[in-house]
């Protein structure tokens, strides 16, 4: 069971189980036709997690050995991926910050005697590494068009369940203002919104579709995120959404016309953003209030008024508790924090901010490690070809914004999202080399067993250690 969050109601059994059976048959047929094992695994990893989350009343319960069924399943998927990926890709330089984070988790856990939590948290970041590499190798094996279209099949579960929750009015009350979330019987709107944001991200980079077909898919994911009613995801992925639609339109014009069209699009987009903000002004009014009173909110929790406690779903109040506890800790806490998942049983809810959670659990070293990871991947996005660079930068910016008001790295759904993004970023860094055609016999063999080898390095820095 997930701690620190209120769980939503599952779909009724008479609806959930037949739906699951149909989804399993569709996914099994689709994965059976995939020629690359590692590409099939990447899709399977997404689909497995999304199906397991839809059955959270069972999968979040404890197994006979103490771990939840969800944890056992995730660990098994992690180990399977470790077997399927190419070992040499574990040496990709951009993954070093992930290993640094895992090392800090281990050291912090040992220093604070929270050893059982080391495995749980370590597997999450190991999962991120495996997802990154499997998506990277899958793109090498199948190419952008086939791989991105394959990954989209994993979302028939969340989208199908959400549609059923709308039809049969299976909702979760998410705010004190009476609003509800349609999250398809999943456990929480944060995790479910991140799932749909992953689909949105993949659809943005899916090739081989007409503009209208891709726009329709994007609108479906956007509508799903809005119906899930999680403000953080709506705000965080606004940069990617605006960038995607503008670039899709801009790409239909000749280079000579694009400058004036870009000016028009920026103007129209600005008006559209303002209009959307006006429509949802009551949902986002707290943001304006917080920005206007930041200085007044930087104080201990016991000095908060009841009105201040309710701002942004109590986020400033929550952050204050974590920061205050960290400041009052000793030198060990300042450097290594209180240990992985040490907030459980101490705080009522998780920190709702990755950096604040990192400084509480892993101290200054943890914050530096997370910043190093994000900066490394963002810099990698800056080195990608011009045609895709804008969307990649917007996608990384959206993920960074997401971390400022929730904790995607604490949820496997968030690590899957970031793994897909990082895998695609690494692939695009060396796409021309990765897509050089080998001989026919070699291509057939590589297509069956996980993808082409990376060709000779280009002048751009190699992603593998020398």
mmCIF file with all atom_site columns, C-alpha atoms in Angstrom, residues 279-406:
data_model
loop_
_atom_site.group_PDB
_atom_site.id
_atom_site.type_symbol
_atom_site.label_atom_id
_atom_site.label_alt_id
_atom_site.label_comp_id
_atom_site.label_asym_id
_atom_site.label_entity_id
_atom_site.label_seq_id
_atom_site.pdbx_PDB_ins_code
_atom_site.Cartn_x
_atom_site.Cartn_y
_atom_site.Cartn_z
_atom_site.occupancy
_atom_site.B_iso_or_equiv
_atom_site.pdbx_formal_charge
_atom_site.auth_seq_id
_atom_site.auth_comp_id
_atom_site.auth_asym_id
_atom_site.auth_atom_id
_atom_site.pdbx_PDB_model_num
ATOM 1   C CA . UNK A 1 279 ? -10.996 29.288 -17.637 1.00 0.00 ? 279 UNK A CA 1
ATOM 2   C CA . UNK A 1 280 ? -9.131  27.483 -14.834 1.00 0.00 ? 280 UNK A CA 1
ATOM 3   C CA . UNK A 1 281 ? -8.489  30.618 -12.765 1.00 0.00 ? 281 UNK A CA 1
ATOM 4   C CA . UNK A 1 282 ? -10.215 29.249 -9.656  1.00 0.00 ? 282 UNK A CA 1
ATOM 5   C CA . UNK A 1 283 ? -8.089  26.081 -9.713  1.00 0.00 ? 283 UNK A CA 1
ATOM 6   C CA . UNK A 1 284 ? -4.854  28.067 -10.055 1.00 0.00 ? 284 UNK A CA 1
ATOM 7   C CA . UNK A 1 285 ? -5.631  31.090 -7.889  1.00 0.00 ? 285 UNK A CA 1
ATOM 8   C CA . UNK A 1 286 ? -3.500  29.649 -5.085  1.00 0.00 ? 286 UNK A CA 1
ATOM 9   C CA . UNK A 1 287 ? -0.395  29.953 -7.258  1.00 0.00 ? 287 UNK A CA 1
ATOM 10  C CA . UNK A 1 288 ? -0.808  33.712 -7.555  1.00 0.00 ? 288 UNK A CA 1
ATOM 11  C CA . UNK A 1 289 ? -1.416  33.980 -3.807  1.00 0.00 ? 289 UNK A CA 1
ATOM 12  C CA . UNK A 1 290 ? 1.731   31.990 -2.999  1.00 0.00 ? 290 UNK A CA 1
ATOM 13  C CA . UNK A 1 291 ? 3.892   34.018 -5.408  1.00 0.00 ? 291 UNK A CA 1
ATOM 14  C CA . UNK A 1 292 ? 2.636   37.240 -3.819  1.00 0.00 ? 292 UNK A CA 1
ATOM 15  C CA . UNK A 1 293 ? 3.413   36.062 -0.271  1.00 0.00 ? 293 UNK A CA 1
ATOM 16  C CA . UNK A 1 294 ? 6.547   33.932 -0.563  1.00 0.00 ? 294 UNK A CA 1
ATOM 17  C CA . UNK A 1 295 ? 8.351   35.801 2.222   1.00 0.00 ? 295 UNK A CA 1
ATOM 18  C CA . UNK A 1 296 ? 5.450   35.343 4.605   1.00 0.00 ? 296 UNK A CA 1
ATOM 19  C CA . UNK A 1 297 ? 5.377   31.582 3.994   1.00 0.00 ? 297 UNK A CA 1
ATOM 20  C CA . UNK A 1 298 ? 9.038   31.015 4.889   1.00 0.00 ? 298 UNK A CA 1
ATOM 21  C CA . UNK A 1 299 ? 8.439   30.170 8.547   1.00 0.00 ? 299 UNK A CA 1
ATOM 22  C CA . UNK A 1 300 ? 7.894   27.159 10.875  1.00 0.00 ? 300 UNK A CA 1
ATOM 23  C CA . UNK A 1 301 ? 4.671   25.190 10.528  1.00 0.00 ? 301 UNK A CA 1
ATOM 24  C CA . UNK A 1 302 ? 3.330   26.298 13.908  1.00 0.00 ? 302 UNK A CA 1
ATOM 25  C CA . UNK A 1 303 ? 3.199   29.894 12.643  1.00 0.00 ? 303 UNK A CA 1
ATOM 26  C CA . UNK A 1 304 ? 0.957   29.085 9.665   1.00 0.00 ? 304 UNK A CA 1
ATOM 27  C CA . UNK A 1 305 ? -2.638  30.297 9.735   1.00 0.00 ? 305 UNK A CA 1
ATOM 28  C CA . UNK A 1 306 ? -5.398  27.909 8.699   1.00 0.00 ? 306 UNK A CA 1
ATOM 29  C CA . UNK A 1 307 ? -5.785  29.822 5.451   1.00 0.00 ? 307 UNK A CA 1
ATOM 30  C CA . UNK A 1 308 ? -2.063  29.542 4.676   1.00 0.00 ? 308 UNK A CA 1
ATOM 31  C CA . UNK A 1 309 ? -2.095  25.813 5.414   1.00 0.00 ? 309 UNK A CA 1
ATOM 32  C CA . UNK A 1 310 ? -4.597  25.258 2.599   1.00 0.00 ? 310 UNK A CA 1
ATOM 33  C CA . UNK A 1 311 ? -2.627  27.072 -0.110  1.00 0.00 ? 311 UNK A CA 1
ATOM 34  C CA . UNK A 1 312 ? -1.587  24.882 -3.078  1.00 0.00 ? 312 UNK A CA 1
ATOM 35  C CA . UNK A 1 313 ? -3.060  21.788 -1.452  1.00 0.00 ? 313 UNK A CA 1
ATOM 36  C CA . UNK A 1 314 ? -0.896  22.517 1.635   1.00 0.00 ? 314 UNK A CA 1
ATOM 37  C CA . UNK A 1 315 ? 2.400   22.312 -0.266  1.00 0.00 ? 315 UNK A CA 1
ATOM 38  C CA . UNK A 1 316 ? 4.104   25.360 1.349   1.00 0.00 ? 316 UNK A CA 1
ATOM 39  C CA . UNK A 1 317 ? 3.021   24.031 4.751   1.00 0.00 ? 317 UNK A CA 1
ATOM 40  C CA . UNK A 1 318 ? 4.418   20.568 3.930   1.00 0.00 ? 318 UNK A CA 1
ATOM 41  C CA . UNK A 1 319 ? 7.700   22.000 2.605   1.00 0.00 ? 319 UNK A CA 1
ATOM 42  C CA . UNK A 1 320 ? 8.092   24.081 5.762   1.00 0.00 ? 320 UNK A CA 1
ATOM 43  C CA . UNK A 1 321 ? 7.922   20.938 7.932   1.00 0.00 ? 321 UNK A CA 1
ATOM 44  C CA . UNK A 1 322 ? 10.615  19.145 5.949   1.00 0.00 ? 322 UNK A CA 1
ATOM 45  C CA . UNK A 1 323 ? 12.956  22.143 5.788   1.00 0.00 ? 323 UNK A CA 1
ATOM 46  C CA . UNK A 1 324 ? 12.549  22.867 9.491   1.00 0.00 ? 324 UNK A CA 1
ATOM 47  C CA . UNK A 1 325 ? 13.352  19.255 10.415  1.00 0.00 ? 325 UNK A CA 1
ATOM 48  C CA . UNK A 1 326 ? 16.432  19.307 8.174   1.00 0.00 ? 326 UNK A CA 1
ATOM 49  C CA . UNK A 1 327 ? 17.734  22.571 9.625   1.00 0.00 ? 327 UNK A CA 1
ATOM 50  C CA . UNK A 1 328 ? 17.388  21.204 13.168  1.00 0.00 ? 328 UNK A CA 1
ATOM 51  C CA . UNK A 1 329 ? 19.350  18.051 12.252  1.00 0.00 ? 329 UNK A CA 1
ATOM 52  C CA . UNK A 1 330 ? 23.023  17.664 13.021  1.00 0.00 ? 330 UNK A CA 1
ATOM 53  C CA . UNK A 1 331 ? 26.039  17.634 10.723  1.00 0.00 ? 331 UNK A CA 1
ATOM 54  C CA . UNK A 1 332 ? 25.335  14.075 9.577   1.00 0.00 ? 332 UNK A CA 1
ATOM 55  C CA . UNK A 1 333 ? 21.791  15.012 8.575   1.00 0.00 ? 333 UNK A CA 1
ATOM 56  C CA . UNK A 1 334 ? 23.000  18.110 6.744   1.00 0.00 ? 334 UNK A CA 1
ATOM 57  C CA . UNK A 1 335 ? 25.361  15.992 4.646   1.00 0.00 ? 335 UNK A CA 1
ATOM 58  C CA . UNK A 1 336 ? 23.502  12.662 4.281   1.00 0.00 ? 336 UNK A CA 1
ATOM 59  C CA . UNK A 1 337 ? 19.948  13.382 5.445   1.00 0.00 ? 337 UNK A CA 1
ATOM 60  C CA . UNK A 1 338 ? 17.763  11.124 7.560   1.00 0.00 ? 338 UNK A CA 1
ATOM 61  C CA . UNK A 1 339 ? 17.977  8.152  5.177   1.00 0.00 ? 339 UNK A CA 1
ATOM 62  C CA . UNK A 1 340 ? 15.899  6.774  2.266   1.00 0.00 ? 340 UNK A CA 1
ATOM 63  C CA . UNK A 1 341 ? 12.123  6.973  2.807   1.00 0.00 ? 341 UNK A CA 1
ATOM 64  C CA . UNK A 1 342 ? 12.756  8.226  6.351   1.00 0.00 ? 342 UNK A CA 1
ATOM 65  C CA . UNK A 1 343 ? 9.730   10.512 6.115   1.00 0.00 ? 343 UNK A CA 1
ATOM 66  C CA . UNK A 1 344 ? 7.393   7.505  6.327   1.00 0.00 ? 344 UNK A CA 1
ATOM 67  C CA . UNK A 1 345 ? 5.982   7.295  9.829   1.00 0.00 ? 345 UNK A CA 1
ATOM 68  C CA . UNK A 1 346 ? 7.333   10.757 10.673  1.00 0.00 ? 346 UNK A CA 1
ATOM 69  C CA . UNK A 1 347 ? 5.615   13.079 8.194   1.00 0.00 ? 347 UNK A CA 1
ATOM 70  C CA . UNK A 1 348 ? 1.971   12.807 7.210   1.00 0.00 ? 348 UNK A CA 1
ATOM 71  C CA . UNK A 1 349 ? 2.672   12.996 3.475   1.00 0.00 ? 349 UNK A CA 1
ATOM 72  C CA . UNK A 1 350 ? 5.648   12.946 1.148   1.00 0.00 ? 350 UNK A CA 1
ATOM 73  C CA . UNK A 1 351 ? 7.379   16.242 0.457   1.00 0.00 ? 351 UNK A CA 1
ATOM 74  C CA . UNK A 1 352 ? 5.731   16.985 -2.919  1.00 0.00 ? 352 UNK A CA 1
ATOM 75  C CA . UNK A 1 353 ? 9.066   18.367 -4.169  1.00 0.00 ? 353 UNK A CA 1
ATOM 76  C CA . UNK A 1 354 ? 11.978  16.200 -5.241  1.00 0.00 ? 354 UNK A CA 1
ATOM 77  C CA . UNK A 1 355 ? 14.705  18.581 -4.044  1.00 0.00 ? 355 UNK A CA 1
ATOM 78  C CA . UNK A 1 356 ? 13.105  19.160 -0.636  1.00 0.00 ? 356 UNK A CA 1
ATOM 79  C CA . UNK A 1 357 ? 12.639  15.421 -0.232  1.00 0.00 ? 357 UNK A CA 1
ATOM 80  C CA . UNK A 1 358 ? 16.245  14.836 -1.342  1.00 0.00 ? 358 UNK A CA 1
ATOM 81  C CA . UNK A 1 359 ? 17.715  17.248 1.189   1.00 0.00 ? 359 UNK A CA 1
ATOM 82  C CA . UNK A 1 360 ? 15.607  15.668 3.955   1.00 0.00 ? 360 UNK A CA 1
ATOM 83  C CA . UNK A 1 361 ? 16.492  12.074 3.026   1.00 0.00 ? 361 UNK A CA 1
ATOM 84  C CA . UNK A 1 362 ? 20.003  12.423 1.554   1.00 0.00 ? 362 UNK A CA 1
ATOM 85  C CA . UNK A 1 363 ? 21.250  15.853 2.612   1.00 0.00 ? 363 UNK A CA 1
ATOM 86  C CA . UNK A 1 364 ? 23.338  18.183 0.477   1.00 0.00 ? 364 UNK A CA 1
ATOM 87  C CA . UNK A 1 365 ? 24.923  15.249 -1.365  1.00 0.00 ? 365 UNK A CA 1
ATOM 88  C CA . UNK A 1 366 ? 21.501  14.063 -2.500  1.00 0.00 ? 366 UNK A CA 1
ATOM 89  C CA . UNK A 1 367 ? 20.439  17.462 -3.830  1.00 0.00 ? 367 UNK A CA 1
ATOM 90  C CA . UNK A 1 368 ? 23.694  17.824 -5.773  1.00 0.00 ? 368 UNK A CA 1
ATOM 91  C CA . UNK A 1 369 ? 23.269  14.330 -7.258  1.00 0.00 ? 369 UNK A CA 1
ATOM 92  C CA . UNK A 1 370 ? 19.731  15.042 -8.500  1.00 0.00 ? 370 UNK A CA 1
ATOM 93  C CA . UNK A 1 371 ? 20.773  18.366 -9.991  1.00 0.00 ? 371 UNK A CA 1
ATOM 94  C CA . UNK A 1 372 ? 23.686  16.619 -11.692 1.00 0.00 ? 372 UNK A CA 1
ATOM 95  C CA . UNK A 1 373 ? 21.343  14.036 -13.233 1.00 0.00 ? 373 UNK A CA 1
ATOM 96  C CA . UNK A 1 374 ? 18.897  16.610 -14.574 1.00 0.00 ? 374 UNK A CA 1
ATOM 97  C CA . UNK A 1 375 ? 21.669  18.923 -15.815 1.00 0.00 ? 375 UNK A CA 1
ATOM 98  C CA . UNK A 1 376 ? 23.434  16.057 -17.594 1.00 0.00 ? 376 UNK A CA 1
ATOM 99  C CA . UNK A 1 377 ? 20.329  14.980 -19.475 1.00 0.00 ? 377 UNK A CA 1
ATOM 100 C CA . UNK A 1 378 ? 19.309  18.560 -20.233 1.00 0.00 ? 378 UNK A CA 1
ATOM 101 C CA . UNK A 1 379 ? 22.778  19.268 -21.642 1.00 0.00 ? 379 UNK A CA 1
ATOM 102 C CA . UNK A 1 380 ? 22.521  16.103 -23.727 1.00 0.00 ? 380 UNK A CA 1
ATOM 103 C CA . UNK A 1 381 ? 19.229  17.400 -25.153 1.00 0.00 ? 381 UNK A CA 1
ATOM 104 C CA . UNK A 1 382 ? 21.014  20.611 -26.154 1.00 0.00 ? 382 UNK A CA 1
ATOM 105 C CA . UNK A 1 383 ? 23.445  18.560 -28.261 1.00 0.00 ? 383 UNK A CA 1
ATOM 106 C CA . UNK A 1 384 ? 20.742  16.787 -30.287 1.00 0.00 ? 384 UNK A CA 1
ATOM 107 C CA . UNK A 1 385 ? 19.933  17.691 -33.926 1.00 0.00 ? 385 UNK A CA 1
ATOM 108 C CA . UNK A 1 386 ? 18.058  20.937 -34.502 1.00 0.00 ? 386 UNK A CA 1
ATOM 109 C CA . UNK A 1 387 ? 14.930  19.255 -35.840 1.00 0.00 ? 387 UNK A CA 1
ATOM 110 C CA . UNK A 1 388 ? 14.079  17.595 -32.519 1.00 0.00 ? 388 UNK A CA 1
ATOM 111 C CA . UNK A 1 389 ? 16.035  19.746 -30.076 1.00 0.00 ? 389 UNK A CA 1
ATOM 112 C CA . UNK A 1 390 ? 13.214  22.188 -29.318 1.00 0.00 ? 390 UNK A CA 1
ATOM 113 C CA . UNK A 1 391 ? 10.752  19.484 -28.272 1.00 0.00 ? 391 UNK A CA 1
ATOM 114 C CA . UNK A 1 392 ? 13.391  17.644 -26.248 1.00 0.00 ? 392 UNK A CA 1
ATOM 115 C CA . UNK A 1 393 ? 14.303  20.795 -24.335 1.00 0.00 ? 393 UNK A CA 1
ATOM 116 C CA . UNK A 1 394 ? 10.607  21.487 -23.671 1.00 0.00 ? 394 UNK A CA 1
ATOM 117 C CA . UNK A 1 395 ? 10.102  17.894 -22.501 1.00 0.00 ? 395 UNK A CA 1
ATOM 118 C CA . UNK A 1 396 ? 13.025  18.093 -20.058 1.00 0.00 ? 396 UNK A CA 1
ATOM 119 C CA . UNK A 1 397 ? 11.779  21.475 -18.827 1.00 0.00 ? 397 UNK A CA 1
ATOM 120 C CA . UNK A 1 398 ? 8.333   19.964 -18.216 1.00 0.00 ? 398 UNK A CA 1
ATOM 121 C CA . UNK A 1 399 ? 9.846   17.116 -16.211 1.00 0.00 ? 399 UNK A CA 1
ATOM 122 C CA . UNK A 1 400 ? 11.843  19.569 -14.101 1.00 0.00 ? 400 UNK A CA 1
ATOM 123 C CA . UNK A 1 401 ? 8.684   21.578 -13.400 1.00 0.00 ? 401 UNK A CA 1
ATOM 124 C CA . UNK A 1 402 ? 6.896   18.380 -12.412 1.00 0.00 ? 402 UNK A CA 1
ATOM 125 C CA . UNK A 1 403 ? 9.562   17.752 -9.764  1.00 0.00 ? 403 UNK A CA 1
ATOM 126 C CA . UNK A 1 404 ? 8.940   21.112 -8.162  1.00 0.00 ? 404 UNK A CA 1
ATOM 127 C CA . UNK A 1 405 ? 5.450   20.206 -6.895  1.00 0.00 ? 405 UNK A CA 1
ATOM 128 C CA . UNK A 1 406 ? 5.408   16.415 -6.754  1.00 0.00 ? 406 UNK A CA 1
#
